[in-house]
Coordinates of N, CA and C in Angstrom, one line a residue:
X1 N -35.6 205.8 207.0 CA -35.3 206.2 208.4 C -34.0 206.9 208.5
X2 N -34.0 208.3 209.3 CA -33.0 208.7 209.2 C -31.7 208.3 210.3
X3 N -30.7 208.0 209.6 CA -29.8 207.7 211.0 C -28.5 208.8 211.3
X4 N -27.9 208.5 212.6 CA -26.6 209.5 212.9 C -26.0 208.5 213.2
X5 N -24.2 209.1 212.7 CA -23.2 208.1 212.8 C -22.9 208.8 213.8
X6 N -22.4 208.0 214.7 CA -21.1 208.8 215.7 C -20.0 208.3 215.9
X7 N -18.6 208.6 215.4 CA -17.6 208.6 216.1 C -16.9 208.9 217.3
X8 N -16.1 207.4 217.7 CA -15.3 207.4 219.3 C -14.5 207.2 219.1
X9 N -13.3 207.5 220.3 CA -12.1 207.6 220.4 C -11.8 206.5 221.9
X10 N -11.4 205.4 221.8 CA -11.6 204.7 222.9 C -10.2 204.1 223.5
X11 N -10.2 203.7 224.8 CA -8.9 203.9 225.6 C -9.3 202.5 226.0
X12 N -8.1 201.4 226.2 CA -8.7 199.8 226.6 C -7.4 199.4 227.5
X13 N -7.7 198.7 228.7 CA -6.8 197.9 229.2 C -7.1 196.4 228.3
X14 N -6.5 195.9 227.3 CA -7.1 194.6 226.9 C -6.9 193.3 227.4
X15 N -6.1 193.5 228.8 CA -6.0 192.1 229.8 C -6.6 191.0 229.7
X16 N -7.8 191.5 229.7 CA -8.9 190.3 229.9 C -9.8 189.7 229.3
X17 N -9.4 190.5 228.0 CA -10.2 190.5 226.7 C -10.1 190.1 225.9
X18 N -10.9 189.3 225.0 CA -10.8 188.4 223.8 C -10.4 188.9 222.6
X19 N -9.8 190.1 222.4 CA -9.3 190.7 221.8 C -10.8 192.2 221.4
X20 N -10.5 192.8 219.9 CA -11.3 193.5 219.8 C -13.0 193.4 219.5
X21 N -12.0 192.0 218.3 CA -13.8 191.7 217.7 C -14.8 190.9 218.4
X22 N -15.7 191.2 218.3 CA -17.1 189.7 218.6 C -16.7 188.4 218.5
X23 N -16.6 187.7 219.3 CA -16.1 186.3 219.1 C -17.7 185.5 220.2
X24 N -17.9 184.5 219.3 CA -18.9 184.0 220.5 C -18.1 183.2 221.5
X25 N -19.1 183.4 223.0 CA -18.5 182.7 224.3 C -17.4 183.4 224.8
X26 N -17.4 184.9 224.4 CA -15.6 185.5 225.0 C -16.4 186.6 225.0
X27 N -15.8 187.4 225.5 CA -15.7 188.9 226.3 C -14.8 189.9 225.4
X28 N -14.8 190.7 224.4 CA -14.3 191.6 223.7 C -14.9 192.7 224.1
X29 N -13.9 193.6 223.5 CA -14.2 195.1 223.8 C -15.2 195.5 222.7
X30 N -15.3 195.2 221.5 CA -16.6 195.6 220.6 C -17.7 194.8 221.4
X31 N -18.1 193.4 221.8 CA -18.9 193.3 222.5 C -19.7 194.0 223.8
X32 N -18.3 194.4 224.3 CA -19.0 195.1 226.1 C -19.5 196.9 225.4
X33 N -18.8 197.6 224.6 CA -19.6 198.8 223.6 C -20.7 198.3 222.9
X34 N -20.6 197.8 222.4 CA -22.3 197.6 221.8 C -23.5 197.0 222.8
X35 N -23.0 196.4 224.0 CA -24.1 196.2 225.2 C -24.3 197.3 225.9
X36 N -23.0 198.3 226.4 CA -23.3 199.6 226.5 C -23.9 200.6 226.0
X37 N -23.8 200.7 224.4 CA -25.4 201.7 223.7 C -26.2 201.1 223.9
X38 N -26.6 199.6 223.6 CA -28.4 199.4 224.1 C -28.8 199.5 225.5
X39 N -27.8 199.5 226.3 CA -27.9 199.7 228.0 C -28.6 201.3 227.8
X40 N -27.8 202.4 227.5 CA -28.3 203.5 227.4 C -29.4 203.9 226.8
X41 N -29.9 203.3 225.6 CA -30.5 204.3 224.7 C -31.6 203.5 223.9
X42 N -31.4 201.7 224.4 CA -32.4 200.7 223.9 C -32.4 200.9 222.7
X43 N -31.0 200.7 221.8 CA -31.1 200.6 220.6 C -30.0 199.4 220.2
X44 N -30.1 198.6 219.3 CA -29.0 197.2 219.0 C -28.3 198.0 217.8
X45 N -27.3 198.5 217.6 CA -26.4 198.9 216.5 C -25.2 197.8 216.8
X46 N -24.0 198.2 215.3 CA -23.3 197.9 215.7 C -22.0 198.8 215.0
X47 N -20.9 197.8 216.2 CA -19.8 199.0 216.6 C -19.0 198.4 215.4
X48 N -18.0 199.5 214.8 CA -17.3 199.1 213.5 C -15.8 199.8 213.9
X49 N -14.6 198.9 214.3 CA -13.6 200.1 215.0 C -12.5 199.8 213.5
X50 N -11.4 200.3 213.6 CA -10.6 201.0 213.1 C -9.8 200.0 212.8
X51 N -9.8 199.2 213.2 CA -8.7 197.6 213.1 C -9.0 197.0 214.6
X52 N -8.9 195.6 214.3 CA -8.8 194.7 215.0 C -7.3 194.3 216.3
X53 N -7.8 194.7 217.0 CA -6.7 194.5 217.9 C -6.4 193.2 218.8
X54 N -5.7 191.8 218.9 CA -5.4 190.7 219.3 C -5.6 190.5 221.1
X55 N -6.0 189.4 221.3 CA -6.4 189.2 222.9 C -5.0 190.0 223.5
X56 N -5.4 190.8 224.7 CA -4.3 191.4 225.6 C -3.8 192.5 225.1
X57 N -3.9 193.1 224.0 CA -3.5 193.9 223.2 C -4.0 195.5 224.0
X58 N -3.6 196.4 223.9 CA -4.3 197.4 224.4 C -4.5 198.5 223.7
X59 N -5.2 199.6 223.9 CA -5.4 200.6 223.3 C -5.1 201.8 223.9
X60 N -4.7 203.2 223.8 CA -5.2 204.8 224.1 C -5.8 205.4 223.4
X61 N -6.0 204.7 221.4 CA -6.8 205.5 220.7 C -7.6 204.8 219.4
X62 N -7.6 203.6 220.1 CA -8.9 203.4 219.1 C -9.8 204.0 218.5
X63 N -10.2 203.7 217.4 CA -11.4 204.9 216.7 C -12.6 203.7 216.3
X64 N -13.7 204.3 216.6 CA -14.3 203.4 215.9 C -16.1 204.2 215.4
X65 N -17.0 203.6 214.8 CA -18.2 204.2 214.5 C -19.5 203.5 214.6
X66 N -20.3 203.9 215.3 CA -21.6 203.2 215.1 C -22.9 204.4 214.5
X67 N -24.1 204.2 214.1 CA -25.2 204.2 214.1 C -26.1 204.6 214.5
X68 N -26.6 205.9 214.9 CA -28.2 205.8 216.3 C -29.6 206.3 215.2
X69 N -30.5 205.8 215.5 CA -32.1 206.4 214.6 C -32.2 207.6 215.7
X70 N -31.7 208.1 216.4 CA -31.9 209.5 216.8 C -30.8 210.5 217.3
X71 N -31.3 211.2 217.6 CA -29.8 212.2 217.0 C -29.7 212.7 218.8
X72 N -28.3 212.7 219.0 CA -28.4 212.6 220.6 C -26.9 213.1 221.1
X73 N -27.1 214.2 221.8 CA -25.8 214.9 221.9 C -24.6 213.9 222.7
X74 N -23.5 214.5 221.2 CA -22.3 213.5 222.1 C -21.6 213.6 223.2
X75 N -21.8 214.1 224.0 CA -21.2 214.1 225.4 C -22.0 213.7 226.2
X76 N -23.7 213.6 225.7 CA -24.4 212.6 226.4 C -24.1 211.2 226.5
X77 N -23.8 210.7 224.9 CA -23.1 209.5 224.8 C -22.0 209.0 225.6
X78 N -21.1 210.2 225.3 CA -19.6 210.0 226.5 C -19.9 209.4 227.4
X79 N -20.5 210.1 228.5 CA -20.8 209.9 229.6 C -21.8 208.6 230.5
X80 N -22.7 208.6 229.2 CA -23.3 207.6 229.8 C -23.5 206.3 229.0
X81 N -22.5 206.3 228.2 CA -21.4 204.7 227.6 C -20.2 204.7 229.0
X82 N -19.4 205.5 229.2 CA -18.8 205.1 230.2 C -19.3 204.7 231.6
X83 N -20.4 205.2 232.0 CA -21.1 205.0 232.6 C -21.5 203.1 232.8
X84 N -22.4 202.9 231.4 CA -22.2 201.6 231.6 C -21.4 200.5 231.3
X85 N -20.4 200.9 230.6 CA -19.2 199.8 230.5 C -18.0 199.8 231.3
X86 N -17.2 198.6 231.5 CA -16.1 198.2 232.4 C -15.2 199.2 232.6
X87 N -15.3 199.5 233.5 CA -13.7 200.6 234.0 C -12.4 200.6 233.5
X88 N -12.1 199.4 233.1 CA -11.4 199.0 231.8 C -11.4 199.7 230.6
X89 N -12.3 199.9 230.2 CA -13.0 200.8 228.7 C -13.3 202.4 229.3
X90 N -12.7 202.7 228.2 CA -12.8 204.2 228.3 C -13.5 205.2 226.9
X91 N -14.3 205.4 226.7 CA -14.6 206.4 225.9 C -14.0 207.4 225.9
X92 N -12.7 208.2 225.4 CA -12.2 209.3 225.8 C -12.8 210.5 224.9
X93 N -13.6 210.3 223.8 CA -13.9 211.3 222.6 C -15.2 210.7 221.7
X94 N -16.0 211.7 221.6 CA -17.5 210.9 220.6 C -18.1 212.4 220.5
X95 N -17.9 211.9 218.8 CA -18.6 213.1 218.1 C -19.1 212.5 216.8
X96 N -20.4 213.7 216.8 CA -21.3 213.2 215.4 C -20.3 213.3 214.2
X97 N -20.8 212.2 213.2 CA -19.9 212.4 212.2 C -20.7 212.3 210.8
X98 N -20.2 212.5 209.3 CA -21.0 212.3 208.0 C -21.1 210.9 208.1
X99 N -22.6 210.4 207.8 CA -22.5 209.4 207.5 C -21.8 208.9 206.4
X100 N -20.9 209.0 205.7 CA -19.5 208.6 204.9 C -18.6 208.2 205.3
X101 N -18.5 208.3 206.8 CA -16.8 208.4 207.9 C -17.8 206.5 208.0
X102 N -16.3 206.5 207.8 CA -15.5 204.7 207.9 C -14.7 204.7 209.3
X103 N -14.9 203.9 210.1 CA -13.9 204.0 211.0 C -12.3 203.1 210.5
X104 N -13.0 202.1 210.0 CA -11.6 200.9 209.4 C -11.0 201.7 207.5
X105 N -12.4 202.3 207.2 CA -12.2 202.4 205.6 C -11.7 203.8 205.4
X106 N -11.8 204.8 206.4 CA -11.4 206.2 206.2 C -10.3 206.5 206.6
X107 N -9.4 205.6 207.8 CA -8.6 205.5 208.2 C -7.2 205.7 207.4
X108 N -6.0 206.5 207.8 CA -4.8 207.0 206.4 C -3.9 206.5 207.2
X109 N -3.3 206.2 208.5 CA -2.6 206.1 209.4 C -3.3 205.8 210.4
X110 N -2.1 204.4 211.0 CA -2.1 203.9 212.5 C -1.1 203.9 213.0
X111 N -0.7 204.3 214.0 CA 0.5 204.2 214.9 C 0.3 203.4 216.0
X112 N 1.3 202.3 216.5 CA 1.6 201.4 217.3 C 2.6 201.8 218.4
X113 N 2.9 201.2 219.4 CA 4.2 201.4 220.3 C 4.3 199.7 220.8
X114 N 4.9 199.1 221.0 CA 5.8 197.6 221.5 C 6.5 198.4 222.9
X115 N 6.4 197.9 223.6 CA 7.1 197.9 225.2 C 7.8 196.6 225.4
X116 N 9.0 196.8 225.6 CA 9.8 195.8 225.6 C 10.8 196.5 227.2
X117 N 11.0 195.6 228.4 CA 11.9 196.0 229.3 C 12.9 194.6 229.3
X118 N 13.9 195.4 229.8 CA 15.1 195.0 230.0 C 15.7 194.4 231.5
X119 N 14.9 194.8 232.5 CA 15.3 194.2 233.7 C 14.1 193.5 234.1
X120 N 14.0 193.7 235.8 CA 13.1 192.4 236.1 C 12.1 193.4 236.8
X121 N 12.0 194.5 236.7 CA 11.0 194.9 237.4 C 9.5 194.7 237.0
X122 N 9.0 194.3 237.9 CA 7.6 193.1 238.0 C 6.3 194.0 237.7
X123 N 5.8 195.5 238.2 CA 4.6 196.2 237.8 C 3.7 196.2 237.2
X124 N 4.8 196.3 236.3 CA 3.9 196.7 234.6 C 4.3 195.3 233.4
X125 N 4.1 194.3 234.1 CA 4.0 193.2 233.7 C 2.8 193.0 232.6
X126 N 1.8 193.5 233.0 CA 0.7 193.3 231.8 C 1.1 194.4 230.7
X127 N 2.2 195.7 230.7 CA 1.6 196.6 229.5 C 3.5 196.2 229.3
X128 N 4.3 195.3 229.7 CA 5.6 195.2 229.0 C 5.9 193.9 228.6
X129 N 6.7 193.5 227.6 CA 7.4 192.3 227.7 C 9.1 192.3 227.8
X130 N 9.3 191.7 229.2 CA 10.2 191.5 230.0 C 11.3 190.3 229.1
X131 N 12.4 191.1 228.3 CA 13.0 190.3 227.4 C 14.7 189.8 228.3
X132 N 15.0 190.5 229.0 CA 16.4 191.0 229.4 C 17.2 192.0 228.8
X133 N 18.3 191.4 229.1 CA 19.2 192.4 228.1 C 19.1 192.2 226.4
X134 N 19.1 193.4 225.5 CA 19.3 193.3 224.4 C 20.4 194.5 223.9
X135 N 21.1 193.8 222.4 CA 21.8 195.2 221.6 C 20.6 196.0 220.7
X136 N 20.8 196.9 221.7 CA 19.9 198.4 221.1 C 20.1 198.6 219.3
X137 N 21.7 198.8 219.2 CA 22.1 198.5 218.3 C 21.6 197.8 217.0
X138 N 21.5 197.0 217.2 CA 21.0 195.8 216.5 C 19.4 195.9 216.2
X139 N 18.5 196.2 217.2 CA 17.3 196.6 217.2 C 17.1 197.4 216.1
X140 N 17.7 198.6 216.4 CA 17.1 199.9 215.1 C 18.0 199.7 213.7
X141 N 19.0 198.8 213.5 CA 19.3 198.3 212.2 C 17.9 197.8 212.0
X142 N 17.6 196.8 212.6 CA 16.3 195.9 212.1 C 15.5 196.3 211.6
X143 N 15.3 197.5 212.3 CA 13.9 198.6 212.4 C 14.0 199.2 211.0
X144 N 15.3 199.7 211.1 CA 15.1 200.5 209.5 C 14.5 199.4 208.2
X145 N 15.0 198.2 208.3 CA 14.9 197.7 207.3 C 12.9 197.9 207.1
X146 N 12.2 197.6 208.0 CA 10.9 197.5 208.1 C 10.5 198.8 207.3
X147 N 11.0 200.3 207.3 CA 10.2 201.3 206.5 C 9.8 201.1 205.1
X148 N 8.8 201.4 204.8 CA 9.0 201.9 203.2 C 7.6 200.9 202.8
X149 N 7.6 200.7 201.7 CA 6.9 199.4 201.0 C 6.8 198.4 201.0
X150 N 6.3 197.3 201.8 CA 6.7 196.0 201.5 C 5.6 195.1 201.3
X151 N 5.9 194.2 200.9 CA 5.0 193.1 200.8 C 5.5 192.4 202.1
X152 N 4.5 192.1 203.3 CA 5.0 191.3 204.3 C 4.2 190.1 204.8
X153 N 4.0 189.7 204.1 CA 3.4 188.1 203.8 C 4.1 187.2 205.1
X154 N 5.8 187.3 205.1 CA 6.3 186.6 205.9 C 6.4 186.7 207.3
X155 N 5.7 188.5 207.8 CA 5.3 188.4 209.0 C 3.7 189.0 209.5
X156 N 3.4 187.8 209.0 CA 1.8 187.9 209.4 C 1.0 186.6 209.1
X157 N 0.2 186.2 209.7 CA -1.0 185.1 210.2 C -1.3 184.7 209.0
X158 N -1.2 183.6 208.0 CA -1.7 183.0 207.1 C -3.1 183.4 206.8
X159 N -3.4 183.9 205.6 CA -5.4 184.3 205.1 C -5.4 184.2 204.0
X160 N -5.6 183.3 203.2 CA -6.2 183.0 201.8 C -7.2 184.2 201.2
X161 N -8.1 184.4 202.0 CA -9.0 185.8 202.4 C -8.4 186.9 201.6
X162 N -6.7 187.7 202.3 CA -6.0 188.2 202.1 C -5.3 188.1 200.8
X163 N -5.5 188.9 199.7 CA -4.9 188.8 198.7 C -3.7 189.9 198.4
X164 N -4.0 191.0 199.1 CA -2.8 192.2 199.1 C -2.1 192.2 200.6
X165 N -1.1 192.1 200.6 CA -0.5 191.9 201.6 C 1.0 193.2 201.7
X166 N 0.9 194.1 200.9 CA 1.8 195.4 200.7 C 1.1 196.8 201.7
X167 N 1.9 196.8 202.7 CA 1.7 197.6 203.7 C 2.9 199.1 203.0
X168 N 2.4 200.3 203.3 CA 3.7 201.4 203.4 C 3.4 201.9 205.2
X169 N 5.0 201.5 205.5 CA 5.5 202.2 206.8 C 6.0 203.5 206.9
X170 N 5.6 203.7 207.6 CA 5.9 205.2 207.2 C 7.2 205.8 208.5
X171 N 7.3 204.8 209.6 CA 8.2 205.1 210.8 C 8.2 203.5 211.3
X172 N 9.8 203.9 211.7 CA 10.0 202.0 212.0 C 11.2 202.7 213.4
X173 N 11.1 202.3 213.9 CA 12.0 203.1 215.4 C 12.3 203.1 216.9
X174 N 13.6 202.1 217.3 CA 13.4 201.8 218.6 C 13.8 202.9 219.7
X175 N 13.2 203.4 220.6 CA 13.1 204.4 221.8 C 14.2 203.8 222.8
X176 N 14.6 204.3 223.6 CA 15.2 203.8 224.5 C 14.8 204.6 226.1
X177 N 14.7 204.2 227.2 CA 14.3 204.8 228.1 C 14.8 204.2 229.3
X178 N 15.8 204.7 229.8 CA 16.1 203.5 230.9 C 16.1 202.0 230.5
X179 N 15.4 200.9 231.5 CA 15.2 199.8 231.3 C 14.2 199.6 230.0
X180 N 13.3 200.6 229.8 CA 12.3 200.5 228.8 C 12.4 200.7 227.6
X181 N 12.4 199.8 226.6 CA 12.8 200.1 225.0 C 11.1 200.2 224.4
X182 N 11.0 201.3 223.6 CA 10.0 201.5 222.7 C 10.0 201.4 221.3
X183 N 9.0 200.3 221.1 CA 9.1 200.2 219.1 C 7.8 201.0 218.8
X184 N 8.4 201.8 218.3 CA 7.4 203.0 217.6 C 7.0 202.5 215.5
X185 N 5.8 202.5 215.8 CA 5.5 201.8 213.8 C 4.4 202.6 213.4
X186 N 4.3 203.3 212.6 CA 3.4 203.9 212.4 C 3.0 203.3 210.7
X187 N 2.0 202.8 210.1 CA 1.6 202.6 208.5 C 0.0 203.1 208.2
X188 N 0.1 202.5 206.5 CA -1.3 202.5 206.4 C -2.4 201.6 206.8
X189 N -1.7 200.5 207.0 CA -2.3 199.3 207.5 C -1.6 198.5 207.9
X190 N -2.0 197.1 208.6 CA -1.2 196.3 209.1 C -1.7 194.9 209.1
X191 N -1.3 194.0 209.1 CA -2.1 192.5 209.0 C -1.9 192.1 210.2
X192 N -2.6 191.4 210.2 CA -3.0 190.0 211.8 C -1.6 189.8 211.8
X193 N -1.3 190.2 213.6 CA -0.4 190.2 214.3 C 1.2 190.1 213.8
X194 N 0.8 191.1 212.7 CA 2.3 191.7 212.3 C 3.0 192.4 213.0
X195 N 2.6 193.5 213.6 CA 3.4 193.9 214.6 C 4.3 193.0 215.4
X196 N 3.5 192.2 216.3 CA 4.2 191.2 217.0 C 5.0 190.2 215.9
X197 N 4.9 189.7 215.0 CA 5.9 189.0 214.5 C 7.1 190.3 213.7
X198 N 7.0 191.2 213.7 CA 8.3 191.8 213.6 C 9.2 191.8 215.0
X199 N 8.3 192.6 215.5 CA 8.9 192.9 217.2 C 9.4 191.4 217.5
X200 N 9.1 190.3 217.7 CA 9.7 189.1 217.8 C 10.6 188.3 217.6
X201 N 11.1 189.4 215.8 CA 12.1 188.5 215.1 C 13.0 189.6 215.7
X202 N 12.7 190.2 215.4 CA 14.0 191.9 215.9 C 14.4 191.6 217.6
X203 N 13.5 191.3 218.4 CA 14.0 190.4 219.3 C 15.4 189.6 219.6
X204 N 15.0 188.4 218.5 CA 15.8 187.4 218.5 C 17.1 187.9 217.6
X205 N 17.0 188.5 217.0 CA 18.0 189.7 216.2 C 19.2 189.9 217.0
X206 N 18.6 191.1 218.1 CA 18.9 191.7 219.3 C 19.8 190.6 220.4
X207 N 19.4 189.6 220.0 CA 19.7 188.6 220.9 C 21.0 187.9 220.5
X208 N 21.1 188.2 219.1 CA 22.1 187.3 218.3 C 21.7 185.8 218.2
X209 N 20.4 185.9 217.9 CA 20.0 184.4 217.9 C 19.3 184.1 216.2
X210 N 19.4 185.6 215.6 CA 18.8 185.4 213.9 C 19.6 186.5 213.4
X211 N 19.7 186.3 212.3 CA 20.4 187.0 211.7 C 19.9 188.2 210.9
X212 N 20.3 189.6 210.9 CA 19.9 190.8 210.1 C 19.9 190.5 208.8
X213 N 20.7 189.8 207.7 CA 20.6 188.8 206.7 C 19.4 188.3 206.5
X214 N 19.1 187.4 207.2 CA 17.6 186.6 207.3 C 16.5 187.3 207.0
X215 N 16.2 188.2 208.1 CA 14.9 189.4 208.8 C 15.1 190.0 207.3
X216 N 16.3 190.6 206.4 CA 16.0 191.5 205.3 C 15.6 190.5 204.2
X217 N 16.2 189.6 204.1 CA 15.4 188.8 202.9 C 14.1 188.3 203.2
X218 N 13.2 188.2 204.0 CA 12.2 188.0 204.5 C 11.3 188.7 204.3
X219 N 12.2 189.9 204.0 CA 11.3 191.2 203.6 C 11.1 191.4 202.2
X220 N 12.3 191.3 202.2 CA 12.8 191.7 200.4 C 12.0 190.3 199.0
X221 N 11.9 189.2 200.2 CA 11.3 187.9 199.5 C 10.0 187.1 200.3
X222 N 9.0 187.7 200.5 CA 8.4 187.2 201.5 C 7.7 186.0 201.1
X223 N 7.8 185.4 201.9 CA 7.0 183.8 201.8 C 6.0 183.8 202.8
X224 N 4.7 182.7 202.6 CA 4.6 181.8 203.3 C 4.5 181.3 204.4
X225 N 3.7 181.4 205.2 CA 4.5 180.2 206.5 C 5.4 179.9 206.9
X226 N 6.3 180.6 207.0 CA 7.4 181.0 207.4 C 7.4 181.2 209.2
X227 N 8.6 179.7 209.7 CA 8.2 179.6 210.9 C 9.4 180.9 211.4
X228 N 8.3 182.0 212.6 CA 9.1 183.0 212.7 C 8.7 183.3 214.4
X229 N 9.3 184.7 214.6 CA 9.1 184.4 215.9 C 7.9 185.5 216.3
X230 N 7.1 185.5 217.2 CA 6.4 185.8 217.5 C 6.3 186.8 219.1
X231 N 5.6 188.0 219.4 CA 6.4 188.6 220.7 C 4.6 188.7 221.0
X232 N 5.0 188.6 222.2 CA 3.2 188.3 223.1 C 2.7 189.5 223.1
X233 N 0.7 189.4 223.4 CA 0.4 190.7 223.1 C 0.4 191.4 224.2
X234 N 1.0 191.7 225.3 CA 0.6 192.8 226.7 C 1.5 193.9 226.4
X235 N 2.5 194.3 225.3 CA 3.4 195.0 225.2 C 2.3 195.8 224.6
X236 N 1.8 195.2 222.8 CA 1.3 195.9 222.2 C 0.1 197.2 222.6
X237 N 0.5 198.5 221.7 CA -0.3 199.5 222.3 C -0.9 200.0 221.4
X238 N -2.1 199.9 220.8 CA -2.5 201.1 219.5 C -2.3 202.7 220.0
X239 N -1.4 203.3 219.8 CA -1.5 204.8 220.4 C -2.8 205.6 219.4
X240 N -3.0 205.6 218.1 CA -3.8 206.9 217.5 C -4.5 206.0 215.9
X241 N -5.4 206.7 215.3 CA -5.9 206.8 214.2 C -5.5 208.3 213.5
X242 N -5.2 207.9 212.1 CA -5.5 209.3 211.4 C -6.2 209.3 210.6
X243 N -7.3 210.7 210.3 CA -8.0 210.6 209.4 C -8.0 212.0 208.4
X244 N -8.0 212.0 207.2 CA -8.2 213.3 206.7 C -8.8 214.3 207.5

């Protein structure tokens, strides 16, 4: 039987959502996309995205790929996937692709952003985390140490599963904007809720509550279960996918 792959480019408020993957009894954004192609087109595929993104977490460019036994123009798709999924979910991009394209496995580069504010303004409460004052300073010391090569075992979710744990970063970098500080990360990959436990410790860094000492040997020597600190997900943003 012959099949078409198609690749999407997908935009998420993840507020409300059990993060990316299928979880039974919860509401995820791969769940409500894959009820939306059989809504359209009465077919059960399934959706394969780019990485896994944690409850509350959000997106602008998720990538991901599914499946169809018939060959169906993609802007049909666009439209009538957005059509039937949550206003929340956005399809912003869907095009046929070689059945070879991996959405998680072809993947060369992911870029992140962390939203971190400084004062008390209340809005954008779900896409910031409202820390107070911090030394900026101190932040992008932190940051640098994060580039390059590392084995980061010490900031990421315990997985036996997981045997390689050597990420290359390729950009480690705090923004500054007014009240609003941006941590910009771009790598090849990332482990379960790394991001947030960097952003977390660098935090407490900032705060003069851990030490730059610490955060580098942590890096330089990673352990373990290492009790560390952790920054909630409504900041986190996947901004992009890169693909050859």
């Amino acid at each position: 039987m012959d099949r078409f792959r198609y690749k999407i480019t997908i935009q998420y408020d993840g507020t409300r959502y059990h993060g990316w993957q299928i979880q039974k009894n919860h509401v995820t954004i791969q769940s409500e996309i894959e009820k939306g192609i059989k809504d359209f087109c009465s077919q059960k595929t399934s959706v394969y995205g780019s990485g896994r993104t944690d409850s509350g977490v959000h997106a602008i460019g998720q990538v991901a790929h599914f499946d169809l036994s018939e060959k169906i123009e993609p802007k049909i798709i666009l439209n009538a996937l957005n059509a039937k999924i949550n206003n929340d979910i956005k399809i912003i991009y869907c095009e046929q692709v070689d059945n070879d394209f991996h959405a998680r496995f072809s993947a060369k580069k992911r870029y992140y952003n962390y939203r971190l504010r400084t004062n008390d303004f209340l809005l954008d409460h779900y896409f910031t985390y409202q820390t107070g004052p911090l030394d900026f300073y101190l932040l992008n010391k932190a940051s640098k140490l994060v580039a390059g090569e590392h084995d980061f075992t010490s900031f990421s979710k315990n997985n036996k599963k997981i045997t390689n744990r050597r990420c290359i970063i390729y950009d480690s970098i705090w923004k500054e904007t007014g009240s609003v500080l941006n941590y910009h990360i771009a790598g090849n990959r990332f482990l379960h809720h790394m991001v947030r436990y960097l952003v977390g410790t660098m935090i407490e860094i900032a705060k003069n509550k851990f030490s730059l000492k610490s955060f580098e040997e942590l890096i330089s020597f990673p352990k373990e279960d290492v009790r560390i600190f952790k920054a909630p997900p409504e900041g986190l943003i996947l901004e992009k996918v890169e693909y050859e």
